[in-house]
Every structure is written in C-alpha cells, then in structure tokens.
Coordinates of C-alpha atoms and ligand atoms in Angstrom, one line a residue:
X1 CA -138.3 49.5 -39.8
X2 CA -140.2 50.5 -43.8
X3 CA -141.0 47.0 -44.1
X4 CA -142.0 45.2 -41.3
X5 CA -144.7 47.8 -41.3
X6 CA -145.7 47.9 -44.7
X7 CA -146.0 43.7 -43.7
X8 CA -148.3 44.5 -40.5
X9 CA -149.7 47.8 -42.2
X10 CA -150.9 46.1 -46.3
X11 CA -150.2 43.1 -45.8
X12 CA -152.3 42.1 -42.7
X13 CA -149.1 40.0 -41.2
X14 CA -148.7 39.7 -37.4
X15 CA -145.4 41.8 -35.6
X16 CA -143.7 38.6 -34.6
X17 CA -144.1 37.5 -38.5
X18 CA -143.3 40.2 -40.5
X19 CA -139.8 39.7 -37.9
X20 CA -139.4 36.9 -38.7
X21 CA -139.7 37.7 -42.4
X22 CA -137.4 40.2 -42.6
X23 CA -134.4 37.6 -40.0
X24 CA -135.2 35.3 -42.8
X25 CA -134.3 37.0 -45.8
X26 CA -130.6 36.5 -47.6
X27 CA -129.0 38.8 -46.0
X28 CA -130.2 38.2 -42.5
X29 CA -130.6 41.2 -39.8
X30 CA -128.1 41.6 -37.3
X31 CA -129.4 40.2 -34.3
X32 CA -129.4 43.3 -32.8
X33 CA -130.7 45.3 -35.2
X34 CA -133.4 43.1 -35.3
X35 CA -133.8 43.4 -31.2
X36 CA -133.9 47.5 -31.6
X37 CA -136.6 47.0 -34.7
X38 CA -138.7 44.3 -32.0
X39 CA -139.1 47.5 -29.6
X40 CA -139.0 50.6 -32.9
X41 CA -142.7 49.0 -33.7
X42 CA -144.3 47.5 -31.0
X43 CA -143.4 51.3 -29.6
X44 CA -145.6 52.1 -33.2
X45 CA -148.4 50.1 -32.6
X46 CA -148.5 50.3 -29.9
X47 CA -149.1 54.2 -30.2
X48 CA -151.4 53.1 -32.7
X49 CA -154.1 51.2 -31.0
X50 CA -157.3 52.6 -30.1
X51 CA -156.7 54.4 -33.1
X52 CA -158.7 54.9 -36.2
X53 CA -156.8 56.1 -39.9
X54 CA -156.0 53.9 -42.4
X55 CA -153.2 53.1 -44.3
X56 CA -152.1 54.6 -47.5
X57 CA -149.7 52.4 -49.9
X58 CA -150.6 55.2 -52.2
X59 CA -148.0 58.2 -52.8
X60 CA -149.3 61.6 -52.4
X61 CA -148.0 63.7 -55.7
X62 CA -148.0 66.7 -56.8
X63 CA -147.0 66.9 -60.6
X64 CA -146.5 69.9 -63.0
X65 CA -145.2 69.8 -66.8
X66 CA -143.6 72.9 -67.8
X67 CA -141.3 72.4 -70.3
X68 CA -140.0 69.9 -67.2
X69 CA -141.7 67.1 -64.8
X70 CA -141.5 68.2 -61.3
X71 CA -142.4 65.2 -58.7
X72 CA -143.5 67.2 -54.9
X73 CA -144.3 64.0 -52.1
X74 CA -142.7 63.1 -49.3
X75 CA -141.3 59.7 -48.3
X76 CA -143.3 59.3 -45.3
X77 CA -145.9 57.2 -44.5
X78 CA -149.4 57.9 -45.4
X79 CA -152.1 57.6 -43.2
X80 CA -155.4 58.5 -44.2
X81 CA -159.7 59.1 -42.6
X82 CA -162.7 56.5 -43.5
X83 CA -163.9 58.8 -45.6
X84 CA -160.9 59.9 -46.7
X85 CA -161.7 64.3 -45.1
X86 CA -158.7 63.7 -43.4
X87 CA -154.4 62.9 -44.7
X88 CA -152.3 62.4 -42.1
X89 CA -148.1 62.0 -43.2
X90 CA -145.9 60.5 -40.5
X91 CA -142.0 60.7 -40.4
X92 CA -140.5 58.0 -37.7
X93 CA -137.1 59.9 -36.1
X94 CA -134.8 57.9 -34.7
X95 CA -133.0 58.7 -32.0
X96 CA -130.2 61.5 -31.6
X97 CA -131.8 62.2 -35.6
X98 CA -132.5 66.0 -36.3
X99 CA -136.6 67.2 -37.1
X100 CA -137.0 68.8 -40.0
X101 CA -137.1 71.6 -40.8
X102 CA -140.1 74.1 -41.9
X103 CA -139.6 74.3 -45.4
X104 CA -139.3 69.7 -45.7
X105 CA -142.7 69.6 -43.7
X106 CA -143.9 72.5 -45.8
X107 CA -143.5 70.3 -48.9
X108 CA -144.9 67.4 -46.7
X109 CA -148.6 69.2 -46.0
X110 CA -148.5 70.8 -49.4
X111 CA -148.3 67.4 -51.3
X112 CA -151.3 65.9 -48.4
X113 CA -153.2 68.9 -49.7
X114 CA -152.4 68.6 -53.0
X115 CA -151.4 65.3 -53.6
X116 CA -153.5 62.6 -56.1
X117 CA -152.8 59.5 -55.7
X118 CA -149.9 57.1 -57.1
X119 CA -148.3 53.8 -56.8
X120 CA -144.1 53.8 -56.1
X121 CA -143.0 54.0 -60.6
X122 CA -140.9 50.3 -60.9
X123 CA -137.4 52.1 -61.9
X124 CA -136.4 55.8 -60.1
X125 CA -136.6 57.7 -63.5
X126 CA -140.0 56.9 -64.5
X127 CA -142.5 59.0 -63.6
X128 CA -145.0 58.1 -61.1
X129 CA -148.2 56.3 -62.2
X130 CA -151.2 57.5 -60.2
X131 CA -153.9 55.7 -59.9
X132 CA -156.8 57.8 -60.6
X133 CA -158.5 57.6 -56.7
X134 CA -160.0 60.5 -56.1
X135 CA -160.1 62.6 -52.7
X136 CA -160.9 65.6 -51.9
X137 CA -158.9 66.3 -48.0
X138 CA -160.5 68.9 -45.9
X139 CA -157.5 68.3 -42.6
X140 CA -154.6 67.7 -43.4
X141 CA -151.9 66.3 -40.5
X142 CA -147.7 66.1 -39.7
X143 CA -146.3 63.7 -37.6
X144 CA -143.1 63.4 -36.6
X145 CA -143.3 60.3 -34.1
X146 CA -140.2 59.1 -31.8
X147 CA -139.4 55.4 -31.8
X148 CA -137.4 54.9 -29.1
X149 CA -140.3 56.2 -27.0
X150 CA -143.5 55.7 -29.8
X151 CA -143.7 60.2 -28.7
X152 CA -145.7 62.0 -31.3
X153 CA -145.5 66.0 -31.7
X154 CA -147.6 67.6 -34.6
X155 CA -145.6 69.4 -36.7
X156 CA -148.8 70.9 -38.9
X157 CA -152.4 71.2 -39.1
X158 CA -154.5 72.7 -40.8
X159 CA -157.1 72.9 -44.2
X160 CA -155.5 72.4 -47.0
X161 CA -155.6 76.4 -47.9
X162 CA -152.9 76.4 -44.7
X163 CA -151.2 73.9 -46.4
X164 CA -150.8 76.5 -49.2
X165 CA -150.2 79.7 -46.8
X166 CA -147.6 77.6 -45.5
X167 CA -145.9 75.4 -48.1
X168 CA -146.4 79.5 -49.7
X169 CA -144.1 81.1 -46.7
X170 CA -141.7 77.5 -46.0
X171 CA -141.5 75.0 -49.4
X172 CA -141.7 77.4 -52.5
X173 CA -138.2 78.2 -51.0
X174 CA -136.9 74.8 -49.9
X175 CA -138.0 73.5 -53.4
X176 CA -135.5 76.3 -55.2
X177 CA -132.7 75.8 -52.7
X178 CA -133.6 72.2 -53.8
X179 CA -133.5 72.6 -57.4
X180 CA -130.6 75.1 -57.1
X181 CA -128.3 72.4 -55.6
X182 CA -124.9 74.5 -54.9
X183 CA -121.6 73.5 -54.4
X184 CA -120.6 69.8 -54.1
X185 CA -119.8 69.1 -50.1
X186 CA -118.1 65.4 -49.8
X187 CA -119.3 63.7 -46.5
X188 CA -120.9 60.9 -44.4
X189 CA -123.7 61.2 -47.6
X190 CA -121.8 60.5 -50.0
X191 CA -121.4 57.2 -50.2
X192 CA -126.0 56.5 -50.6
X193 CA -125.4 59.5 -53.7
X194 CA -126.1 58.4 -57.5
X195 CA -124.0 60.5 -58.8
X196 CA -121.3 59.5 -56.3
X197 CA -118.9 57.8 -59.7
X198 CA -119.3 60.7 -61.9
X199 CA -118.9 63.7 -58.9
X200 CA -114.9 66.3 -59.0
X201 CA -115.4 66.8 -56.1
X202 CA -114.8 64.0 -53.6
X203 CA -111.3 63.0 -53.9
X204 CA -109.9 59.2 -55.6
X205 CA -107.0 58.3 -53.1
X206 CA -106.1 54.2 -53.4
X207 CA -104.0 52.4 -50.7
X208 CA -106.0 55.3 -47.5
X209 CA -106.6 52.8 -45.1
X210 CA -103.5 50.5 -46.6
X211 CA -105.7 47.3 -48.4
X212 CA -105.2 45.9 -51.9
X213 CA -107.3 46.6 -54.4
X214 CA -110.3 44.6 -54.3
X215 CA -113.9 45.1 -55.6
X216 CA -116.8 45.6 -53.4
X217 CA -119.5 47.6 -52.0
X218 CA -119.0 51.0 -50.8
X219 CA -118.9 51.8 -47.5
X220 CA -118.7 54.5 -45.1
X221 CA -115.6 54.5 -42.6
X222 CA -113.8 56.6 -40.1
X223 CA -110.7 55.5 -37.5
X224 CA -113.1 56.1 -34.7
X225 CA -115.7 53.3 -36.9
X226 CA -112.4 51.3 -36.7
X227 CA -111.6 51.9 -33.6
X228 CA -114.8 50.4 -31.9
X229 CA -114.5 47.6 -34.9
X230 CA -111.2 45.7 -33.4
X231 CA -113.7 46.3 -29.5
X232 CA -115.7 44.1 -30.9
X233 CA -118.0 44.3 -34.4
X234 CA -121.2 44.0 -33.3
X235 CA -120.9 47.6 -31.3
X236 CA -119.3 49.2 -34.3
X237 CA -122.0 48.1 -36.5
X238 CA -124.8 49.1 -34.2
X239 CA -123.1 52.4 -33.4
X240 CA -123.4 52.9 -37.6
X241 CA -126.9 52.4 -37.5
X242 CA -127.2 54.7 -34.6
X243 CA -129.4 53.5 -32.4
X244 CA -130.5 55.3 -29.2
X245 CA -127.3 54.7 -26.4
X246 CA -127.3 54.7 -23.1
X247 CA -124.7 56.5 -21.2
X248 CA -121.6 56.9 -24.2
X249 CA -119.4 59.0 -22.9
X250 CA -117.4 58.1 -20.0
X251 CA -116.5 61.3 -17.1
X252 CA -112.3 61.1 -19.3
X253 CA -114.1 61.2 -22.8
X254 CA -116.3 64.1 -21.0
X255 CA -113.2 66.2 -20.0
X256 CA -111.8 66.1 -23.4
X257 CA -114.9 67.3 -24.8
X258 CA -114.5 70.1 -22.7
X259 CA -111.5 71.3 -23.5
X260 CA -112.0 70.3 -26.9
X261 CA -114.7 72.8 -27.6
X262 CA -113.2 75.6 -25.3
X263 CA -109.7 75.8 -27.5
X264 CA -112.5 75.4 -31.2
X265 CA -114.5 78.0 -29.5
X266 CA -111.2 80.1 -29.2
X267 CA -109.6 78.5 -32.5
X268 CA -112.4 80.1 -34.6
X269 CA -112.3 83.9 -33.2
X270 CA -112.2 86.2 -35.9
X271 CA -108.4 87.1 -37.6
X272 CA -107.0 83.5 -35.2
X273 CA -105.1 85.3 -31.7
X274 CA -103.7 83.2 -30.5
X275 CA -104.7 81.6 -27.3
X276 CA -103.7 83.7 -23.5
X277 CA -104.4 82.7 -20.5
X278 CA -107.1 85.9 -20.4
X279 CA -108.6 83.2 -22.6
X280 CA -108.7 80.3 -19.9
X281 CA -111.2 79.3 -17.0
X282 CA -110.8 81.1 -13.6
X283 CA -109.6 79.5 -11.3
X284 CA -111.4 77.2 -8.8
X285 CA -114.3 77.8 -10.9
X286 CA -116.4 74.5 -12.8
X287 CA -116.2 76.2 -16.5
X288 CA -118.0 72.4 -18.0
X289 CA -121.6 72.4 -19.2
X290 CA -124.3 70.5 -20.7
X291 CA -123.4 67.6 -21.9
X292 CA -119.9 68.1 -21.3
X293 CA -120.7 68.6 -17.4
X294 CA -117.7 66.1 -15.2
X295 CA -116.8 66.8 -11.1
X296 CA -115.3 70.0 -9.7
X297 CA -111.8 67.6 -9.2
X298 CA -112.3 67.1 -13.3
X299 CA -112.5 70.3 -14.3
X300 CA -109.8 71.6 -12.1
X301 CA -107.9 68.6 -14.2
X302 CA -109.0 70.3 -17.8
X303 CA -108.1 73.7 -16.5
X304 CA -104.8 73.3 -16.3
X305 CA -104.4 71.1 -19.4
X306 CA -106.1 74.4 -20.8
X307 CA -103.4 76.5 -19.3
X308 CA -100.3 74.2 -21.2
X309 CA -102.1 75.2 -24.4
X310 CA -101.6 78.8 -24.3
X311 CA -97.7 78.1 -25.2
X312 CA -98.4 75.1 -27.3
X313 CA -100.6 77.3 -29.7
X314 CA -100.1 77.0 -33.2
X315 CA -101.5 80.3 -33.6
X316 CA -98.6 82.3 -31.9
X317 CA -95.9 81.7 -35.3
X318 CA -100.4 82.9 -37.9
X319 CA -98.2 85.3 -39.5
X320 CA -97.2 82.1 -41.3
X321 CA -100.5 80.7 -41.7
X322 CA -102.9 81.5 -45.0
X323 CA -105.9 79.8 -44.7
X324 CA -107.7 78.4 -41.1
X325 CA -110.4 75.3 -42.1
X326 CA -112.5 75.5 -38.9
X327 CA -114.7 72.8 -40.6
X328 CA -112.3 70.2 -41.2
X329 CA -114.4 67.2 -42.1
X330 CA -112.6 65.5 -45.2
X331 CA -114.1 62.5 -46.9
X332 CA -112.3 60.7 -49.9
X333 CA -112.9 57.5 -52.0
X334 CA -110.0 55.2 -51.4
X335 CA -110.6 53.5 -53.9
X336 CA -109.0 49.9 -53.6
X337 CA -110.4 49.4 -50.1
X338 CA -113.7 50.7 -51.4
X339 CA -114.1 52.8 -49.0
X340 CA -116.0 56.5 -48.4
X341 CA -113.4 57.3 -45.4
X342 CA -114.8 60.0 -43.0
X343 CA -112.5 62.5 -41.2
X344 CA -112.1 65.2 -39.3
X345 CA -109.0 67.0 -37.7
X346 CA -109.5 69.2 -34.5
X347 CA -107.1 71.6 -36.8
X348 CA -107.1 72.1 -40.1
X349 CA -104.6 74.9 -42.2
X350 CA -102.5 76.0 -44.4
X351 CA -98.9 77.1 -44.3
X352 CA -96.9 78.8 -47.4
X353 CA -99.3 76.2 -50.2
X354 CA -99.0 73.2 -47.9
X355 CA -101.8 71.7 -44.8
X356 CA -101.0 70.8 -41.5
X357 CA -103.0 68.7 -39.3
X358 CA -103.4 69.3 -35.9
X359 CA -104.9 66.4 -34.0
X360 CA -105.0 67.2 -29.8
X361 CA -105.5 64.6 -27.3
X362 CA -106.5 65.2 -23.9
X363 CA -104.7 62.0 -21.9
X364 CA -104.1 61.2 -17.3
X365 CA -101.5 58.5 -18.4
X366 CA -98.5 59.4 -17.8
X367 CA -96.9 58.2 -21.0
X368 CA -94.6 54.9 -21.6
X369 CA -91.4 54.2 -22.2
X370 CA -90.2 53.5 -26.7
X371 CA -95.3 53.6 -27.1
X372 CA -95.1 55.0 -31.2
X373 CA -98.0 57.6 -31.5
X374 CA -99.8 56.4 -34.4
X375 CA -100.0 52.9 -32.2
X376 CA -101.6 54.7 -29.9
X377 CA -104.1 56.8 -32.1
X378 CA -105.2 55.3 -35.3
X379 CA -106.2 58.7 -36.2
X380 CA -102.8 59.6 -36.5
X381 CA -102.1 57.2 -39.0
X382 CA -104.2 58.2 -41.2
X383 CA -103.6 61.5 -41.2
X384 CA -100.7 60.5 -42.7
X385 CA -101.3 58.8 -44.9
X386 CA -104.0 61.5 -46.3
X387 CA -101.7 63.8 -46.3
X388 CA -99.0 61.9 -47.9
X389 CA -101.2 61.3 -51.0
X390 CA -101.8 65.0 -51.2
X391 CA -106.3 64.1 -50.3
X392 CA -105.7 66.7 -49.1
X393 CA -104.8 69.8 -51.8
X394 CA -101.7 71.4 -51.6
X395 CA -98.0 70.7 -51.5
X396 CA -97.7 67.5 -49.3
X397 CA -93.6 67.6 -49.3
X398 CA -94.4 70.6 -46.9
X399 CA -97.4 68.9 -45.1
X400 CA -96.9 68.1 -41.6
X401 CA -98.8 66.6 -38.9
X402 CA -98.5 68.2 -34.8
X403 CA -99.9 66.5 -32.7
X404 CA -100.5 68.3 -29.1
X405 CA -101.0 65.8 -25.8
X406 CA -102.1 67.3 -23.3
X407 CA -101.7 66.6 -19.3
X408 CA -102.7 68.4 -16.1
X409 CA -99.3 68.1 -15.9
X410 CA -98.4 69.6 -18.9
X411 CA -98.4 69.1 -22.8
X412 CA -96.0 67.1 -24.6
X413 CA -96.1 68.0 -28.8
X414 CA -94.6 65.9 -30.9
X415 CA -94.5 66.3 -35.5
X416 CA -95.0 63.2 -37.6
X417 CA -93.6 64.3 -41.4
X418 CA -95.5 62.4 -43.5
X419 CA -93.2 62.0 -46.5
X420 CA -90.8 59.9 -43.9
X421 CA -90.8 56.6 -45.6
X422 CA -90.4 54.7 -42.3
X423 CA -93.2 56.5 -40.7
X424 CA -95.8 56.3 -43.8
X425 CA -95.4 52.7 -44.2
X426 CA -96.0 52.1 -39.9
X427 CA -99.2 54.7 -40.6
X428 CA -100.0 51.6 -43.5
X429 CA -99.5 49.3 -41.3
X430 CA -102.1 50.3 -38.4
X431 CA -104.8 50.9 -40.5
X432 CA -104.2 47.8 -42.8
X433 CA -104.2 46.2 -39.2
X434 CA -107.8 47.8 -38.4
X435 CA -109.4 48.1 -41.3
X436 CA -108.7 44.4 -42.8
X437 CA -110.6 42.5 -40.4
X438 CA -113.6 45.4 -41.4
X439 CA -113.4 45.2 -44.5
X440 CA -114.0 42.1 -44.4
X441 CA -116.5 41.6 -42.7
X442 CA -120.1 40.6 -43.2
X443 CA -121.2 39.6 -40.0
X444 CA -120.2 41.8 -37.6
X445 CA -119.9 39.3 -34.4
X446 CA -119.9 40.4 -30.9
X447 CA -117.3 40.3 -28.3
X448 CA -118.5 40.1 -25.4
X449 CA -116.8 40.6 -22.0
X450 CA -116.0 43.6 -19.4
X451 CA -116.0 46.2 -21.9
X452 CA -120.2 45.4 -22.4
X453 CA -120.7 47.8 -19.8
X454 CA -119.4 50.4 -20.9
X455 CA -120.6 50.0 -24.4
X456 CA -123.5 52.3 -25.2
X457 CA -125.4 50.1 -27.3
X458 CA -124.9 47.3 -25.2
X459 CA -129.2 47.2 -24.6
X460 CA -129.4 46.4 -28.0
X461 CA -127.2 43.1 -28.0
X462 CA -128.4 39.6 -28.0
X463 CA -124.9 38.2 -26.8
X464 CA -124.0 40.9 -24.6
X465 CA -121.8 40.0 -21.3
X466 CA -124.9 41.0 -18.1
X467 CA -122.7 42.3 -14.8
X468 CA -123.1 38.5 -13.5
X469 CA -121.3 37.0 -16.3
X470 CA -118.1 39.7 -16.9
X471 CA -118.0 38.9 -13.1
X472 CA -117.4 35.7 -13.5
X473 CA -115.3 36.6 -16.0
X474 CA -113.1 38.6 -14.5
X475 CA -112.9 35.5 -12.0
Ligands
ZN1 ZN1 -104.5 77.8 -28.7

C-alpha cells in the first residue's frame, strides 16, 4: 500500500501502473491482496481529489544529543501546504486496527511541529540524514484515514505551541514507557522483532507442530490459521493480512463465543469461586448482547449449555489450584518448523506444580461413535504437544488437557494425558497433517467452492465462487 502510494505521490506514476509494478515483482503480490490494495488505494486517492497539500518524502525528525542520540519521528504519511505553513501527518488505518493512542498522536504532532526534514538512513542503526531544508510550520494536523472507506478523523490540530503542550501531557509519558521498557511478553509481535534471536523469554521448542527441521523464514501461526489453510489457503492468507471481513461469524459460532465470554467472565472473579446456577442467565431472557447476539431460540440453547457447566466447573476443587492464568496467551518458537506458534487456551491453571490446559467446546451435534477428539479439534493436539514439551513451564508429568464439551442436552468431560506416548504420537500426526502443507505453501491458492459463501474475505478473492457457480457445483 505504502509502496503504491509512494510511486503515485512521489514519482508521478499512475495508480494502475504502480499496482502493476507491485504485481511484477519477484515475489508477486497475492491476487487477493492486490484486489484489496486496489480498493484501498482507490479510496485514498478519491479522498485526495481536490485537496492541495503536497506529499513530503522526507521524515520530520527531532534530534537530541545528551550523551545518547535520541531521534523522535512518526512513520505516518507526510504532507505540507504549498507555502510550508501547514504540516500534516496521516496514519492509514486498516479496518479492525486499533486507533492511535494519545501518546502516539502527541509524538507525531511534536515531530511535525519541531522536526527537521531528514531522509531515511541507509542502515537501520545509522542516524537520519538531515537534509537542511528549512521550515517553520504554524499549523500542525494529525489525521487518521480509514483504508476501507476513505473516512478521516482529525486526531490533533493546532499551533506548534499547542503541539508542545499536548506532547508534555501525553507524549513525554509514552516516550518514557517506551525507553524504560518492561518485562518481555512473547506474542504475535515476536515475528517481526529484531531481538528475537537473543530473547530469553520466548521458549524454543523444536517439533511442536510435528514437522522435521528445515531452514525457512520464520512465520507466525495459530491452530485457527492451520484450519483456515486446510479449508482454503487463499482464505488463510487473506485473513492473515487482516483485510476487512464480512459476516465473519455464523450463528453457531456467535453462540459459542457468547457462552465462552460468559464463563470467562465468571472464571476471572477474585478468588475463583466455582460457577453456580445463580451465576447463569435467568429463564426466558435473551442474555446475548453486542456482536455475539443470537436469536431467542439459540440463546435458550446457550443457557442450557451454561447450566450444564455448573457441575463441570473446574473451580469446585479450587483448594488444589495454585495459580490461574486468565490471560493465557502462549507463544513458542518451533525451531524445527521455523514457526512462531501462538495459542490461547480457554483456561490455564496450575495444580501441584503442573499446568492444566482446559478447552471448552460448544456444539449442538451429537457425538459420533469412534471419533477422536484430537482429529475433531486440532487445538487439543497442540495443547498435548505443548504440555508434553514442558514449554509452558512447571512439571510436565502432572499436566493434562481437559475438554468440556457443552451441548444443550448435557456436558461431556474428557481428559487427555500428554505423557501417554500413543496420544502424543497421535497429536503430532494430526498437527503434521495441517502444518506440513501450510509450511510448504508459498502461493496460497484459492480452493473455491460452496464454502466461499460463508468466507468473510471472499470479497477480496478473485477466484471466489459466485452464488451461481457454486449452485451449479451443487447440482
Ligand atoms: Zn466455571
């Protein structure tokens, strides 16, 4: 996106040719990514029509030398008025991305107000090259532009003095937080981190995904990504780019999320009391709200599921529980698959020195004879390999995976022992089946079919089956 806009704004290339240049690179842009980029560039440039600001290639950098060299700047796109009295910074925001914090806006405003024009250094560790182009802006504006609809919001507007006051209130604090740092929190961001190789906080565990060792660029993955890939590689790729989605959740998935959220809230209570009947939604009330709202009938089925949880609640034996991790996000580096594996157990708690991984599944489908939970829910397979490897810490020999399957008619508890060699081998084989094709994929082809109708990113997919063609297929 930035590359295309750079070509258009700085080199006078037409949008079509700029997009074509992207498609002609050695690593060609995925057709779905291209179709979204076309849309976003179109939205952005349509918004620009008739405006008279000049795009600025240089960064605006505030530099201080006090023993250490400090450089303060913002990545965002830069514009100025023809006479140089207005400087504007714009953050391009993808659908679903968070808004800028006041601290970020303050740093951007301060850099625009007082920064010297500078070109990007040739190497990351080098300082910016100040160009000496003089400027004394009198007005600073910080904008956020939505790429899905071209909408824009003013985040800050004022004089350099206003920018200084805003920075003193919000920015200085943010800078201190960044400089001071804090404990490492391994997660999705590790994949782009320059300190990754030396970081002691990220567990390295070869073979979590059941693949043999290879040399390949590091990729981030979750079990959901692997499931999307198995259904359609193009879908998994376009989801990973965080493109705008349509109708992401079917009703059954919304109900599952509503049940999860309800229990999650109860399980975060201070002292972790066991869930009781009085904690559950009252009879005859549609208790679902917001994005997880479902029909009255589905809500009644969800209430029945929640009531079946009461007897299955793990906190009935809370005397044995030493620690509950309610923000249980875990990242490990599978050094064989070269994958940053991200997982989010529904509940993780420690009992007698060992971690217990609990997953909750909601379904209205009756159990089928002979089906293996590890095949049915590959998240459980990952729970098994992670616990068996000791990657979560604690004593792996006492670990277990607990599965609570909630149906409107009842609750079905299961336990999987990750130290059981047969279960561990099965888990590895399940993950290998998913992760092998994913790791080897470099082109992310579409597998169009009836599922395109439920695919939330099909609007960007040039191969998506239209309703007509999938009906033909069905016939
Ligand atoms: Zn409970």
